[in-house]
CSV table of C-alpha atoms in Angstrom, one decimal:
chain,number,residue,atom,x,y,z
A,1,MET,CA,-13.5,11.3,-29.7
A,2,SER,CA,-10.9,14.2,-30.5
A,3,ALA,CA,-7.5,14.8,-29.5
A,4,ALA,CA,-8.8,17.5,-28.3
A,5,THR,CA,-10.6,16.6,-26.0
A,6,HIS,CA,-9.5,16.3,-22.6
A,7,LEU,CA,-12.6,14.5,-20.9
A,8,LEU,CA,-14.7,11.5,-22.3
A,9,ARG,CA,-18.6,12.7,-21.8
A,10,LEU,CA,-20.5,9.2,-20.3
A,11,PRO,CA,-24.7,8.9,-22.0
A,12,PRO,CA,-26.6,10.3,-19.0
A,13,LEU,CA,-26.9,7.9,-16.2
A,14,PRO,CA,-28.8,7.7,-12.4
A,15,THR,CA,-26.7,8.5,-10.0
A,16,ILE,CA,-24.5,6.5,-7.4
A,17,LYS,CA,-27.6,7.9,-4.9
A,18,ASP,CA,-30.5,6.5,-7.1
A,19,LEU,CA,-28.5,3.5,-7.9
A,20,ILE,CA,-28.0,2.8,-4.6
A,21,ARG,CA,-31.7,2.8,-3.4
A,22,LEU,CA,-32.5,1.2,-7.0
A,23,TYR,CA,-30.5,-1.8,-5.8
A,24,LYS,CA,-31.1,-1.8,-2.2
A,25,LEU,CA,-27.4,-1.8,-2.0
A,26,ARG,CA,-26.0,-1.2,2.1
A,27,ALA,CA,-21.8,-0.9,2.2
A,28,LEU,CA,-21.4,-4.1,4.9
A,29,ARG,CA,-19.9,-3.3,8.1
A,30,GLN,CA,-18.0,-7.1,8.6
A,31,LEU,CA,-16.4,-5.3,4.2
A,32,SER,CA,-14.9,-2.5,6.1
A,33,GLN,CA,-17.3,-0.3,2.8
A,34,ASN,CA,-18.0,2.6,3.0
A,35,PHE,CA,-19.9,4.6,-0.5
A,36,LEU,CA,-18.3,8.1,-1.0
A,37,LEU,CA,-21.1,10.1,-3.3
A,38,ASP,CA,-20.2,13.0,-4.3
A,39,GLU,CA,-18.9,13.9,-7.7
A,40,ARG,CA,-16.6,17.0,-6.6
A,41,ILE,CA,-13.8,14.6,-3.9
A,42,THR,CA,-14.7,10.9,-6.4
A,43,ASP,CA,-12.7,13.8,-9.0
A,44,LYS,CA,-10.1,15.2,-7.4
A,45,ILE,CA,-8.8,11.6,-6.1
A,46,VAL,CA,-8.4,10.9,-9.6
A,47,ARG,CA,-6.3,14.2,-10.2
A,48,ALA,CA,-4.2,13.1,-7.3
A,49,ALA,CA,-2.6,10.9,-9.7
A,50,GLY,CA,-1.6,12.6,-12.2
A,51,SER,CA,-2.8,12.1,-16.4
A,52,ILE,CA,-3.9,8.6,-17.0
A,53,ARG,CA,-5.3,9.3,-21.3
A,54,ASN,CA,-5.3,7.0,-22.9
A,55,HIS,CA,-3.4,4.4,-19.4
A,56,THR,CA,-4.8,0.8,-18.0
A,57,VAL,CA,-6.4,1.7,-14.9
A,58,CYS,CA,-6.7,-0.7,-12.3
A,59,GLU,CA,-9.4,0.6,-9.3
A,60,VAL,CA,-9.4,-1.7,-6.3
A,61,GLY,CA,-12.9,-1.9,-4.7
A,62,PRO,CA,-14.9,0.2,-6.9
A,63,GLY,CA,-18.7,-0.3,-5.4
A,64,PRO,CA,-21.2,1.0,-7.0
A,65,GLY,CA,-19.0,3.3,-9.4
A,66,SER,CA,-18.3,6.3,-7.9
A,67,ILE,CA,-15.2,7.1,-8.5
A,68,THR,CA,-14.9,4.5,-11.6
A,69,ARG,CA,-17.2,7.2,-13.3
A,70,SER,CA,-14.5,9.9,-12.4
A,71,ILE,CA,-11.6,7.5,-14.0
A,72,ILE,CA,-13.6,6.9,-17.4
A,73,ARG,CA,-14.3,11.1,-17.8
A,74,LYS,CA,-10.5,11.0,-17.9
A,75,ALA,CA,-10.2,9.1,-21.4
A,76,PRO,CA,-8.1,6.1,-20.2
A,77,SER,CA,-7.7,3.2,-22.8
A,78,LYS,CA,-8.5,0.7,-20.7
A,79,VAL,CA,-10.4,0.5,-17.3
A,80,ILE,CA,-10.4,-2.9,-14.9
A,81,VAL,CA,-12.3,-2.9,-12.1
A,82,VAL,CA,-11.6,-5.4,-9.0
A,83,GLU,CA,-14.4,-5.4,-7.3
A,84,LYS,CA,-15.1,-8.6,-4.2
A,85,ASP,CA,-18.7,-8.0,-3.6
A,86,PRO,CA,-20.8,-9.6,-6.2
A,87,ARG,CA,-24.6,-7.2,-5.0
A,88,PHE,CA,-22.0,-3.9,-7.5
A,89,LEU,CA,-22.2,-6.2,-10.4
A,90,PRO,CA,-24.9,-4.7,-12.2
A,91,THR,CA,-24.3,-0.6,-11.5
A,92,LEU,CA,-20.8,-2.0,-13.0
A,93,GLN,CA,-21.7,-3.3,-16.1
A,94,LEU,CA,-24.2,0.0,-16.6
A,95,LEU,CA,-21.2,1.7,-17.2
A,96,GLU,CA,-19.4,-1.0,-19.1
A,97,GLU,CA,-21.9,-0.4,-21.2
A,98,ALA,CA,-22.5,3.5,-21.7
A,99,CYS,CA,-19.0,3.9,-22.0
A,100,GLN,CA,-18.5,0.7,-24.5
A,101,GLU,CA,-17.6,3.5,-27.5
A,102,HIS,CA,-15.1,4.8,-26.3
A,103,LEU,CA,-13.6,2.2,-23.8
A,104,GLU,CA,-13.0,-0.9,-22.6
A,105,LEU,CA,-14.2,-1.6,-19.0
A,106,LYS,CA,-13.4,-4.8,-17.4
A,107,ILE,CA,-14.9,-5.8,-14.7
A,108,GLU,CA,-13.0,-8.5,-12.2
A,109,LEU,CA,-15.1,-10.3,-9.8
A,110,GLY,CA,-12.2,-11.5,-6.8
A,111,ASP,CA,-10.7,-10.4,-4.1
A,112,ILE,CA,-7.7,-7.9,-5.1
A,113,ARG,CA,-5.3,-9.9,-3.3
A,114,ASP,CA,-5.7,-12.7,-5.3
A,115,TYR,CA,-5.7,-10.8,-8.3
A,116,ASN,CA,-2.8,-11.3,-11.1
A,117,PHE,CA,-2.3,-8.3,-12.4
A,118,GLU,CA,0.2,-9.6,-14.8
A,119,GLU,CA,-1.9,-11.9,-16.7
A,120,GLY,CA,-4.1,-9.0,-16.5
A,121,LEU,CA,-1.7,-5.6,-18.0
A,122,SER,CA,-0.4,-8.2,-20.6
A,123,GLY,CA,-0.3,-6.4,-24.1
A,124,ILE,CA,1.3,-3.8,-22.1
A,125,ALA,CA,4.5,-2.3,-22.7
A,126,LYS,CA,7.0,-3.0,-19.9
A,127,SER,CA,9.5,0.7,-18.9
A,128,ASP,CA,12.5,0.8,-17.6
A,129,TRP,CA,13.0,1.0,-14.4
A,130,HIS,CA,14.7,4.0,-14.4
A,131,ASP,CA,13.3,5.9,-17.0
A,132,HIS,CA,9.2,6.5,-16.5
A,133,CYS,CA,6.5,5.4,-14.8
A,134,PRO,CA,3.9,3.3,-17.3
A,135,PRO,CA,1.6,3.7,-18.9
A,136,ILE,CA,-0.3,1.9,-15.9
A,137,ASN,CA,-2.5,3.5,-13.0
A,138,LEU,CA,-3.2,1.8,-9.5
A,139,ILE,CA,-6.8,3.9,-7.8
A,140,GLY,CA,-8.1,2.6,-4.6
A,141,ASN,CA,-10.8,3.2,-1.8
A,142,LEU,CA,-9.2,1.2,0.2
A,143,PRO,CA,-11.7,-0.9,2.8
A,144,PHE,CA,-9.9,-0.3,5.7
A,145,ASN,CA,-9.1,-3.8,7.4
A,146,VAL,CA,-7.5,-4.2,4.7
A,147,SER,CA,-5.7,-1.4,3.7
A,148,THR,CA,-2.1,-2.3,5.4
A,149,ASN,CA,-2.1,-5.5,4.3
A,150,LEU,CA,-2.4,-4.5,0.8
A,151,ILE,CA,0.4,-1.8,1.2
A,152,ILE,CA,2.8,-4.7,2.8
A,153,ARG,CA,1.8,-7.3,0.0
A,154,TRP,CA,2.8,-4.5,-2.7
A,155,LEU,CA,5.6,-2.6,-1.0
A,156,LYS,CA,6.9,-6.6,-1.5
A,157,SER,CA,6.2,-6.8,-5.3
A,158,VAL,CA,7.7,-3.1,-5.9
A,159,SER,CA,10.8,-4.7,-4.2
A,160,GLU,CA,10.9,-7.6,-6.5
A,161,ARG,CA,9.3,-5.8,-9.2
A,162,ASN,CA,7.0,-8.0,-9.9
A,163,SER,CA,2.6,-8.2,-10.4
A,164,ALA,CA,1.7,-4.9,-11.7
A,165,TRP,CA,5.4,-3.5,-10.7
A,166,ALA,CA,7.3,-5.5,-13.9
A,167,PHE,CA,5.9,-3.3,-16.0
A,168,GLY,CA,7.6,-0.7,-14.2
A,169,ARG,CA,7.2,2.2,-11.4
A,170,THR,CA,3.4,1.8,-12.0
A,171,PRO,CA,2.3,4.3,-9.4
A,172,MET,CA,-0.8,3.9,-7.1
A,173,THR,CA,-2.9,6.7,-6.0
A,174,LEU,CA,-5.2,4.6,-2.4
A,175,THR,CA,-7.5,6.0,0.7
A,176,PHE,CA,-6.6,4.9,4.2
A,177,GLN,CA,-8.0,6.2,7.2
A,178,LYS,CA,-6.7,9.4,7.6
A,179,GLU,CA,-4.2,8.0,10.5
A,180,VAL,CA,-2.3,4.9,8.4
A,181,ALA,CA,-1.9,8.1,5.3
A,182,GLU,CA,-0.5,10.3,8.3
A,183,ARG,CA,1.9,7.1,9.3
A,184,ILE,CA,3.5,6.4,5.9
A,185,ILE,CA,4.5,9.8,5.8
A,186,ALA,CA,5.8,10.3,8.5
A,187,PRO,CA,9.3,11.7,9.6
A,188,VAL,CA,11.8,10.6,11.4
A,189,GLY,CA,11.5,12.4,15.3
A,190,HIS,CA,6.6,12.3,14.1
A,191,LYS,CA,4.0,10.6,17.0
A,192,GLN,CA,3.0,8.6,14.0
A,193,ARG,CA,6.2,6.9,13.0
A,194,CYS,CA,6.0,2.7,12.9
A,195,ARG,CA,7.3,-0.1,10.4
A,196,LEU,CA,4.8,1.9,7.9
A,197,SER,CA,6.4,4.8,7.5
A,198,VAL,CA,10.0,3.1,7.2
A,199,MET,CA,8.6,0.6,4.9
A,200,CYS,CA,7.0,2.5,2.3
A,201,GLN,CA,9.8,5.0,1.9
A,202,PHE,CA,12.6,2.6,1.5
A,203,TRP,CA,10.4,2.1,-1.4
A,204,CYS,CA,9.0,4.6,-2.7
A,205,GLU,CA,8.4,8.7,-2.9
A,206,ALA,CA,5.1,8.6,-1.0
A,207,ASP,CA,2.7,11.6,-0.3
A,208,HIS,CA,0.1,13.1,1.3
A,209,LYS,CA,-2.1,14.5,-1.0
A,210,PHE,CA,-5.2,15.7,1.0
A,211,THR,CA,-7.6,14.6,3.3
A,212,ILE,CA,-11.4,13.5,3.2
A,213,PRO,CA,-14.3,13.7,6.1
A,214,GLY,CA,-15.6,11.3,7.1
A,215,ARG,CA,-18.8,13.3,6.3
A,216,ALA,CA,-18.6,12.6,2.9
A,217,PHE,CA,-18.8,9.4,3.4
A,218,LEU,CA,-22.2,6.4,3.4
A,219,PRO,CA,-22.5,5.5,6.0
A,220,LYS,CA,-20.0,7.9,7.9
A,221,PRO,CA,-17.0,6.2,9.2
A,222,ASP,CA,-15.8,6.6,12.7
A,223,VAL,CA,-12.3,8.6,11.4
A,224,ASP,CA,-11.6,11.3,8.1
A,225,VAL,CA,-9.8,9.6,5.2
A,226,GLY,CA,-6.5,10.8,3.6
A,227,VAL,CA,-5.6,10.6,-0.3
A,228,VAL,CA,-2.0,9.4,-0.4
A,229,THR,CA,0.3,9.1,-3.6
A,230,LEU,CA,3.3,6.0,-3.5
A,231,ILE,CA,5.4,6.5,-6.5
A,232,PRO,CA,8.4,3.3,-6.7
A,233,LEU,CA,11.5,5.6,-6.4
A,234,LYS,CA,14.1,5.1,-9.6
A,235,ASP,CA,16.6,3.7,-6.8
A,236,PRO,CA,15.1,2.4,-3.2
A,237,LEU,CA,16.8,3.2,0.3
A,238,ILE,CA,17.4,-0.1,0.4
A,239,LYS,CA,18.3,-3.3,-1.5
A,240,LEU,CA,17.8,-6.7,0.5
A,241,PRO,CA,15.4,-9.3,0.6
A,242,PHE,CA,11.8,-8.0,1.5
A,243,LYS,CA,11.5,-10.4,4.5
A,244,THR,CA,14.7,-9.4,5.8
A,245,VAL,CA,13.8,-5.5,5.7
A,246,GLU,CA,10.5,-6.2,6.9
A,247,LYS,CA,11.9,-8.6,10.3
A,248,VAL,CA,14.3,-6.0,11.3
A,249,VAL,CA,11.6,-2.7,11.5
A,250,ARG,CA,9.4,-5.3,12.9
A,251,HIS,CA,11.4,-6.6,15.7
A,252,VAL,CA,12.7,-2.9,16.4
A,253,PHE,CA,9.2,-1.3,16.5
A,254,ASN,CA,8.3,-3.9,18.2
A,255,MET,CA,8.9,-1.7,21.5
A,256,ARG,CA,8.0,1.8,20.1
A,257,GLN,CA,8.9,4.1,22.8
A,258,LYS,CA,12.5,2.2,24.4
A,259,PHE,CA,16.4,1.7,23.3
A,260,CYS,CA,15.7,0.2,19.5
A,261,TRP,CA,18.2,-1.9,20.8
A,262,ARG,CA,16.0,-3.5,23.1
A,263,GLY,CA,13.8,-5.0,20.5
A,264,ALA,CA,16.5,-5.4,17.9
A,265,GLU,CA,18.1,-7.3,20.3
A,266,CYS,CA,15.0,-10.3,19.6
A,267,LEU,CA,17.0,-11.0,16.4
A,268,PHE,CA,19.6,-13.1,18.3
A,269,PRO,CA,18.6,-15.9,20.3
A,270,LYS,CA,18.9,-15.4,24.3
A,271,GLU,CA,22.1,-16.1,24.6
A,272,LEU,CA,23.1,-14.8,21.9
A,273,ARG,CA,21.9,-11.0,22.4
A,274,ASP,CA,24.5,-10.2,25.0
A,275,GLU,CA,26.9,-10.6,21.9
A,276,LEU,CA,25.2,-9.9,18.8
A,277,GLY,CA,23.1,-6.6,20.2
A,278,PRO,CA,26.3,-5.0,20.1
A,279,LYS,CA,27.8,-5.9,17.9
A,280,LEU,CA,24.6,-5.6,15.3
A,281,PHE,CA,24.4,-1.3,16.6
A,282,HIS,CA,28.7,-0.8,15.8
A,283,LEU,CA,28.0,-2.5,12.4
A,284,ALA,CA,24.8,-0.1,11.8
A,285,ASP,CA,27.2,2.9,13.5
A,286,VAL,CA,24.4,4.0,15.0
A,287,ASN,CA,23.5,5.4,18.3
A,288,HIS,CA,21.6,2.2,20.0
A,289,LYS,CA,20.4,4.6,22.8
A,290,LEU,CA,17.7,6.1,20.9
A,291,ARG,CA,13.4,5.7,20.0
A,292,PRO,CA,13.0,3.7,16.8
A,293,PHE,CA,10.7,6.4,16.0
A,294,MET,CA,14.3,8.9,15.8
A,295,LEU,CA,16.1,6.7,13.8
A,296,SER,CA,16.2,7.9,10.0
A,297,ASN,CA,15.5,5.7,7.7
A,298,GLU,CA,19.5,5.4,6.4
A,299,GLU,CA,19.9,4.8,10.1
A,300,PHE,CA,17.1,2.2,9.9
A,301,ALA,CA,18.5,0.3,6.3
A,302,ARG,CA,22.4,0.2,8.3
A,303,ILE,CA,20.8,-1.6,10.9
A,304,CYS,CA,18.9,-4.0,8.1
A,305,TYR,CA,22.9,-4.1,6.3
A,306,ALA,CA,24.0,-5.0,9.6
A,307,TYR,CA,21.7,-7.5,10.4
A,308,ASN,CA,22.2,-9.4,7.1
A,309,ALA,CA,25.4,-9.3,7.4
A,310,LEU,CA,25.5,-11.3,10.9
A,311,CYS,CA,23.2,-13.9,9.8
A,312,GLU,CA,25.8,-14.3,6.6
A,313,GLU,CA,28.5,-15.3,9.0
A,314,GLN,CA,25.4,-17.8,11.4
A,315,PRO,CA,23.2,-18.4,8.8
A,316,GLU,CA,20.8,-20.1,11.1
A,317,LEU,CA,20.3,-16.4,12.7
A,318,CYS,CA,17.7,-16.0,9.4
A,319,ASN,CA,15.7,-18.4,10.4
A,320,TYR,CA,15.4,-17.6,14.4
A,321,ASP,CA,11.8,-16.8,15.7
A,322,TYR,CA,11.5,-15.6,19.5
A,323,ARG,CA,8.2,-15.8,19.1
A,324,SER,CA,8.6,-19.7,17.8
A,325,PRO,CA,7.9,-23.0,19.5
A,326,LYS,CA,10.7,-24.0,22.1
A,327,ASN,CA,11.6,-27.3,19.8
A,328,VAL,CA,12.5,-24.4,16.8
A,329,VAL,CA,13.9,-21.9,18.8
A,330,ALA,CA,16.6,-25.1,20.1
A,331,ALA,CA,16.8,-26.1,15.9
A,332,VAL,CA,18.3,-22.7,15.5
A,333,GLU,CA,20.3,-22.5,18.3
A,334,MET,CA,21.7,-25.1,17.7
């Protein structure tokens, strides 16, 4: 392939629609499957990822391979597809054979949540975190039933710089329900601002690129779909253990429409709340009568640091969970 060539031309292949018909494939509701058949849209998703030429691309949940085709045409050096459903193996193997003279397509059958990125991406040179992003991209049309859980898992890996982020600031281009996409980027005061907004914005630059109408999918979902890019920040907005940050933000948003102190006080045993609740907001220098969605990322960070300081003074607070059985609570309160 000429260095001047920007697109890789695949040999003639059956359309995705024909393959779905040929192999009698149907989207399974229990796996939140929806097929995207419009090539113009799959090309647009891949363009949202930026240049992937000579990169290694890991695609999450390729299904019959519609986005995979758009990825291949952008001439990466290697494509890894991680697919849970073995029914799609024949369509993916067809692609593997079609592009074998141009690039390596590796098919991994399994759940993306169990995939070992460090092993799968081994051999790629690691980039300094404060330098450019590594030649790796994560792209995926995520099933709705795992999307939030998966992005929280990956944010944890971003914060710890392991998994796909052991190689540097690996960018992600992912689809979510439109409402979830809006939550990810929601600014202070927005009706969609929630725990996911703060957690994503602590560690990544998030951008809602565009919206795909539900009618573009087969079967048509009840909602539209948002395409979001997430690029890890060179300097995250917070430098505390992920577990601590997630715990604080989750508690504060637990009572979203009430004053923020109402959720935050549940971080502490009942008999200490009157003392430590006000102390938390005093140390953080945050107005305790603001609603959670009115707090800025910086204010959330100060609350997290204040909570961490209290835990250093009283280590037993770290393990306190107000939803735990009474015997666990009692052990903490001693």
